[in-house]
């Protein structure tokens, strides 16, 4: 668990308000996480994001190329309209850029009857054609950008998933499933906005501003200066906005994550909410969160409501200045009315990209925050990996197990859970672990599959330290029936085989072996029956039987049964026992059980207490010792029969 | 379509006055915005007049107001232009605060309504529901609705205002030119309609698929122990790749419609501009209109550009919102089946006598009745044990007592009153079930224990002691204040189970139902707990489900359930004498060791 001691700076302003409204301790923690400053222009992060474009480089360049063409086309109509005006208007005159248009002039000359009507029609046709081209180019730009964005996002999503599924269990315990799911779907989705929306528009807008500035300078420098001069002011306004909106955005992000986590948890725990009449309390909790959300969102809107007018008034000021200066320059004959007209249209056009960028700022900010969270996950190194010495050819074949003075704790600060455990089991033998709850039995089984690494000592299988195996080969050598059953949404068959190629006979034999055939046959569709999430419509015992069948079906050298029949009745249990003798002949088994009958025939019984082995031997030996185990057996006998 | 509008209106209704103020501001913004280009036109006309030396002509719109261009100086024109701009922008603030903020309020109320409804829906719904879907609903769909009533309305109304006011000004300037500029309008209507329909369908498809993808991911993470334990990561990744690829495909399908949307509307604007350029230009040449009018015209047509693209945007927002609202309505339409009667019975004094009469129950699948003709009487203070093979119907029976599923009327009674007629809250106060597999909230141990909040602090410790849990909790780093990991990952299986028992006892019910709550507990702890339970059950009615004879042995009556039927019943001794299934099991279990 996360130490709660990391002193978060005291929340102020909107953050404090939201916290107080929600009255939720977990929100405070999430807010602290959000407060980890994400640098907007974190170049490393941006570089990393851009690197995802590399596999799609041709598409990326195509998109940028198309965007450039579109930017060029976007500047043309205003220019041409001004030009047309000068050609027909009484106020026409020489224009600066005319030199560039010599070729164009020749085409114009070709228009033999140089009547004004013809000129106008010609410009009309050109402008119309340009617009048509823009339609094609614009549509293609949009689409190629979208394809690019979605592909990148798909890549990231798959990568994040693969990375997370390679992490170790300890890491999973620190990161709630809901959060990890959010990283893989929600955050990646947010990031998609960055790629298909912000990037696309951003590239186009920046190119557009660039082209526009060049054309304007070409037309008239002083007027261009006014417009270009207004750009820094617009940017400054955007920065001020960001400063004010930032805490509110952060709070909103935290509240949203909290709401999602809240939902995920309460959807899973709905039955407990009903059984313990928590509906009103939960309702109140959620309503409080929505109130906090509303408050922080309102603050963002308020900041935005001030930003936008400020920007628009600035542009209006720019227009006024252009008109004022333009009046002078036209009347003194420096520029034509047409040029003035072009400029006026540009003033309207130039601020749009800037506005877009600011508007997108919100989104970019959120997307970058998401990106950062994703990168955090991707940067987390699994606590467990194949060691460099791991031998790729090594396989678990015989199934001998040895623990040598194993010490272990779940976290370095936590208590020592195993305190010097040593034992040895030969191939085909049965090892039984008994002891109080919390003694460390499940922990021993987890160490076998190397879900955790020991603190000191060795865990050996077939005489090799488990760290000498590649993880996948090690784990393929063991089958685990865990204490808490996991059932996936999907067919019964898939749940048992986990998608592996398992011969039908073996599958059927395993199912029959655990006596699951009776209830599976009752299900509609039998093996192909599709189970709900978590197998909710099965009884607890039925779920456990499926989980057991799964292990038998893989039938590797070592079988680990952690309370595998705890929810199964004695009759069925006995039948399974008999079947096991046949199905797992020659396999080593590790059995954890509270019911001593199950382990009577074990070759080695270890009695654990608080992480230590206090007695060992087979049943007969232990009974002879007349120690704790014998006492346990006797007590069991007494209570079970009711014969006092 | 109209029913959609109605349901949107229903959402907005509580906020309608704010919307009214906001939209009024929007109107003022637009009015000021539309008038300012007129002054731009005047400025140009003045400039041209100055340049050519001709007297400036008056654009019709000024003439309509009884003004002439010569009434203005350049400075005055520019001042007026600025004044109108400032006014327009000043109104932008109330516009946002009275539309955008309330739209979020609508979003919150949708969100609350969703959660309120979910909290009411019972097991039968959650058995079948996909949690990924529900999450998508609560996040993406609520957001889509919010966008529709926020930016969607704002931009939509903006379009309406601007288009009408621009059209008025345009008509005033030149009606001929206006009609010409409007030629593309019907095409726009047609195209938007077609495109937005396609967008609606495809967006819904994407949202549905997102739910599935989310669920796939969630399952893999939740079951990581199995996936890694069986080294099936590769298979799992391949499956995820399929899901992600399919999602990509669906998104691209949406992108295809989406990409042509804006450019198409823009093209229509282009057609208008071209038409204005040609015909307006001709009018200037023939002297029918002034250069200033022509310029104003060009600008005003451009003013249509924003709205036209905005129009497309708002239609697409509306379509998405419509798709999402439909999904939400689908959920809201799920009837709450397990609920209070319209006139629930007032409980008589509760003693805790349970009575089940001829209860037959089926889950509604194809596999027949889960329980058949069950009748049991448990007097107040007595206890009943339930035992039987896997899948026999034991949990089903106890679930029906607390109405996790609804039993038929007239079958289950508490103190002589049909549980179906009792207030749910009352019933679940009186009967508390500790379910077979516990769910722990990631909250402190103390709060998990005293969920109902009825227990006082000292009591918490007492209950933990009864469940043989106190010492271990004390051993945790922060004792009772330790925050449990998700679902209690940092506890052992037995610890979790005992927490569940303690939690049930802490709720202090009249009838305590334990569904196989000791399966992961070792024999001696079990013994200690059972001894403790004797004290707990002293003044309560008890129902104990177990696979172990030792747990049910002390009950006044024991039921053996097999395949939904009661096959044996009686006291421990009587059942042993009967030498049936129970006696057989008892023998087996006593051979243990
Ligand atoms: N992920 C974890 N993080 C921290 N502590 C843990 C974790 N899992 C278990 N523990 C602690 O380690 C101890 C041993 O747990 P383990 O699950 O091995 O017990 P067990 O013998 O299998 O008990 P049971 O019979 O109840 O299943 C317990 O005190 C438990 O609280
Ligand atoms: N929600 C459900 N929907 C449909 N069928 C169900 C549902 N829950 C249980 N069943 C089926 O009803 C039967 C009885 O289930 P129940 O959970 O009552 O068994 P049980 O006696 O408690 O078994 P166990 O000892 O395994 O806990 C089983 O065959 C099971 O598959
Ligand atoms: Mg059950």
Tab-separated table of N, CA and C and ligand atoms in Angstrom, chain A residues 173 410 417 435-444 452 483 562-563 594, chain B residues 476 489-495 520, ligand 1:
chain	number	residue	atom	x	y	z
A	173	UNK	N	-0.777	-5.298	-6.647
A	173	UNK	CA	-1.401	-5.034	-5.363
A	173	UNK	C	-1.363	-3.567	-5.016
A	410	UNK	N	6.457	-9.120	2.225
A	410	UNK	CA	5.775	-8.532	1.064
A	410	UNK	C	6.318	-7.159	0.724
A	417	UNK	N	7.150	-12.553	6.712
A	417	UNK	CA	6.034	-13.504	6.624
A	417	UNK	C	6.552	-14.940	6.675
A	435	UNK	N	-1.799	-25.237	8.941
A	435	UNK	CA	-1.450	-24.203	9.903
A	435	UNK	C	-2.551	-23.165	9.987
A	436	UNK	N	-2.424	-22.262	10.952
A	436	UNK	CA	-3.432	-21.231	11.179
A	436	UNK	C	-3.624	-20.390	9.927
A	437	UNK	N	-4.751	-19.679	9.897
A	437	UNK	CA	-4.897	-18.754	8.782
A	437	UNK	C	-3.869	-17.645	8.984
A	438	UNK	N	-3.330	-17.212	7.857
A	438	UNK	CA	-2.330	-16.164	7.925
A	438	UNK	C	-0.950	-16.659	8.288
A	439	UNK	N	-0.763	-17.989	8.314
A	439	UNK	CA	0.536	-18.523	8.717
A	439	UNK	C	1.569	-18.392	7.594
A	440	UNK	N	1.112	-18.284	6.357
A	440	UNK	CA	2.045	-18.114	5.247
A	440	UNK	C	1.976	-19.232	4.230
A	441	UNK	N	0.905	-20.006	4.236
A	441	UNK	CA	0.806	-21.145	3.329
A	441	UNK	C	0.672	-20.681	1.878
A	442	UNK	N	-0.270	-19.756	1.660
A	442	UNK	CA	-0.465	-19.239	0.310
A	442	UNK	C	0.815	-18.574	-0.183
A	443	UNK	N	1.498	-17.924	0.738
A	443	UNK	CA	2.731	-17.248	0.375
A	443	UNK	C	3.758	-18.247	-0.165
A	444	UNK	N	3.859	-19.402	0.458
A	444	UNK	CA	4.798	-20.415	-0.022
A	444	UNK	C	4.452	-20.829	-1.444
A	452	UNK	N	6.727	-13.731	-6.387
A	452	UNK	CA	7.571	-12.811	-5.643
A	452	UNK	C	8.962	-13.435	-5.550
A	483	UNK	N	-6.724	-19.904	-4.015
A	483	UNK	CA	-7.770	-19.830	-3.020
A	483	UNK	C	-8.969	-19.046	-3.535
A	562	UNK	N	-4.403	-24.743	-3.522
A	562	UNK	CA	-4.557	-23.906	-2.340
A	562	UNK	C	-6.028	-23.912	-1.949
A	563	UNK	N	-6.365	-24.713	-0.992
A	563	UNK	CA	-7.756	-24.818	-0.561
A	563	UNK	C	-8.659	-25.093	-1.751
A	594	UNK	N	-7.311	-27.034	5.140
A	594	UNK	CA	-7.661	-26.940	6.542
A	594	UNK	C	-8.287	-28.241	7.012
B	476	UNK	N	-1.542	-5.499	12.119
B	476	UNK	CA	-1.366	-4.699	10.902
B	476	UNK	C	-0.720	-3.364	11.255
B	489	UNK	N	-6.651	-7.208	-0.887
B	489	UNK	CA	-5.540	-8.042	-1.340
B	489	UNK	C	-4.475	-8.268	-0.297
B	490	UNK	N	-4.366	-7.347	0.666
B	490	UNK	CA	-3.286	-7.543	1.617
B	490	UNK	C	-3.668	-8.385	2.830
B	491	UNK	N	-4.806	-9.080	2.716
B	491	UNK	CA	-5.172	-10.007	3.779
B	491	UNK	C	-5.121	-11.430	3.228
B	492	UNK	N	-4.965	-12.396	4.131
B	492	UNK	CA	-5.034	-13.781	3.668
B	492	UNK	C	-6.498	-14.169	3.516
B	493	UNK	N	-6.750	-15.281	2.817
B	493	UNK	CA	-8.116	-15.695	2.538
B	493	UNK	C	-8.950	-15.842	3.805
B	494	UNK	N	-8.353	-16.444	4.814
B	494	UNK	CA	-9.072	-16.671	6.058
B	494	UNK	C	-9.373	-15.363	6.775
B	495	UNK	N	-8.435	-14.447	6.694
B	495	UNK	CA	-8.641	-13.142	7.339
B	495	UNK	C	-9.815	-12.411	6.695
B	520	UNK	N	-12.456	-21.070	4.541
B	520	UNK	CA	-11.019	-20.840	4.409
B	520	UNK	C	-10.346	-20.674	5.766
C	1	LIG	N1	-0.095	-8.963	-0.731
C	1	LIG	C1	0.170	-8.905	0.564
C	1	LIG	N2	0.739	-7.810	1.077
C	1	LIG	C2	1.026	-7.732	2.395
C	1	LIG	N3	0.762	-8.698	3.280
C	1	LIG	C3	0.173	-9.814	2.840
C	1	LIG	C4	-0.147	-9.980	1.457
C	1	LIG	N4	-0.728	-11.190	1.302
C	1	LIG	C5	-0.744	-11.748	2.527
C	1	LIG	N5	-0.208	-10.945	3.450
C	1	LIG	C6	-0.027	-11.245	4.872
C	1	LIG	O1	0.853	-12.314	4.936
C	1	LIG	C7	0.453	-13.251	5.948
C	1	LIG	C8	0.402	-14.660	5.369
C	1	LIG	O2	-0.580	-14.695	4.342
C	1	LIG	P1	-0.947	-16.029	3.541
C	1	LIG	O3	-1.947	-15.635	2.535
C	1	LIG	O4	0.283	-16.685	3.084
C	1	LIG	O5	-1.634	-16.902	4.690
C	1	LIG	P2	-2.259	-18.352	4.611
C	1	LIG	O6	-1.470	-19.191	5.515
C	1	LIG	O7	-2.428	-18.795	3.232
C	1	LIG	O8	-3.664	-18.057	5.295
C	1	LIG	P3	-5.122	-18.600	4.929
C	1	LIG	O9	-5.211	-19.957	5.482
C	1	LIG	O10	-6.019	-17.661	5.692
C	1	LIG	O11	-5.307	-18.506	3.494
C	1	LIG	C9	-0.881	-12.744	6.481
C	1	LIG	O12	-0.658	-12.158	7.738
C	1	LIG	C10	-1.329	-11.685	5.499
C	1	LIG	O13	-1.963	-10.632	6.183
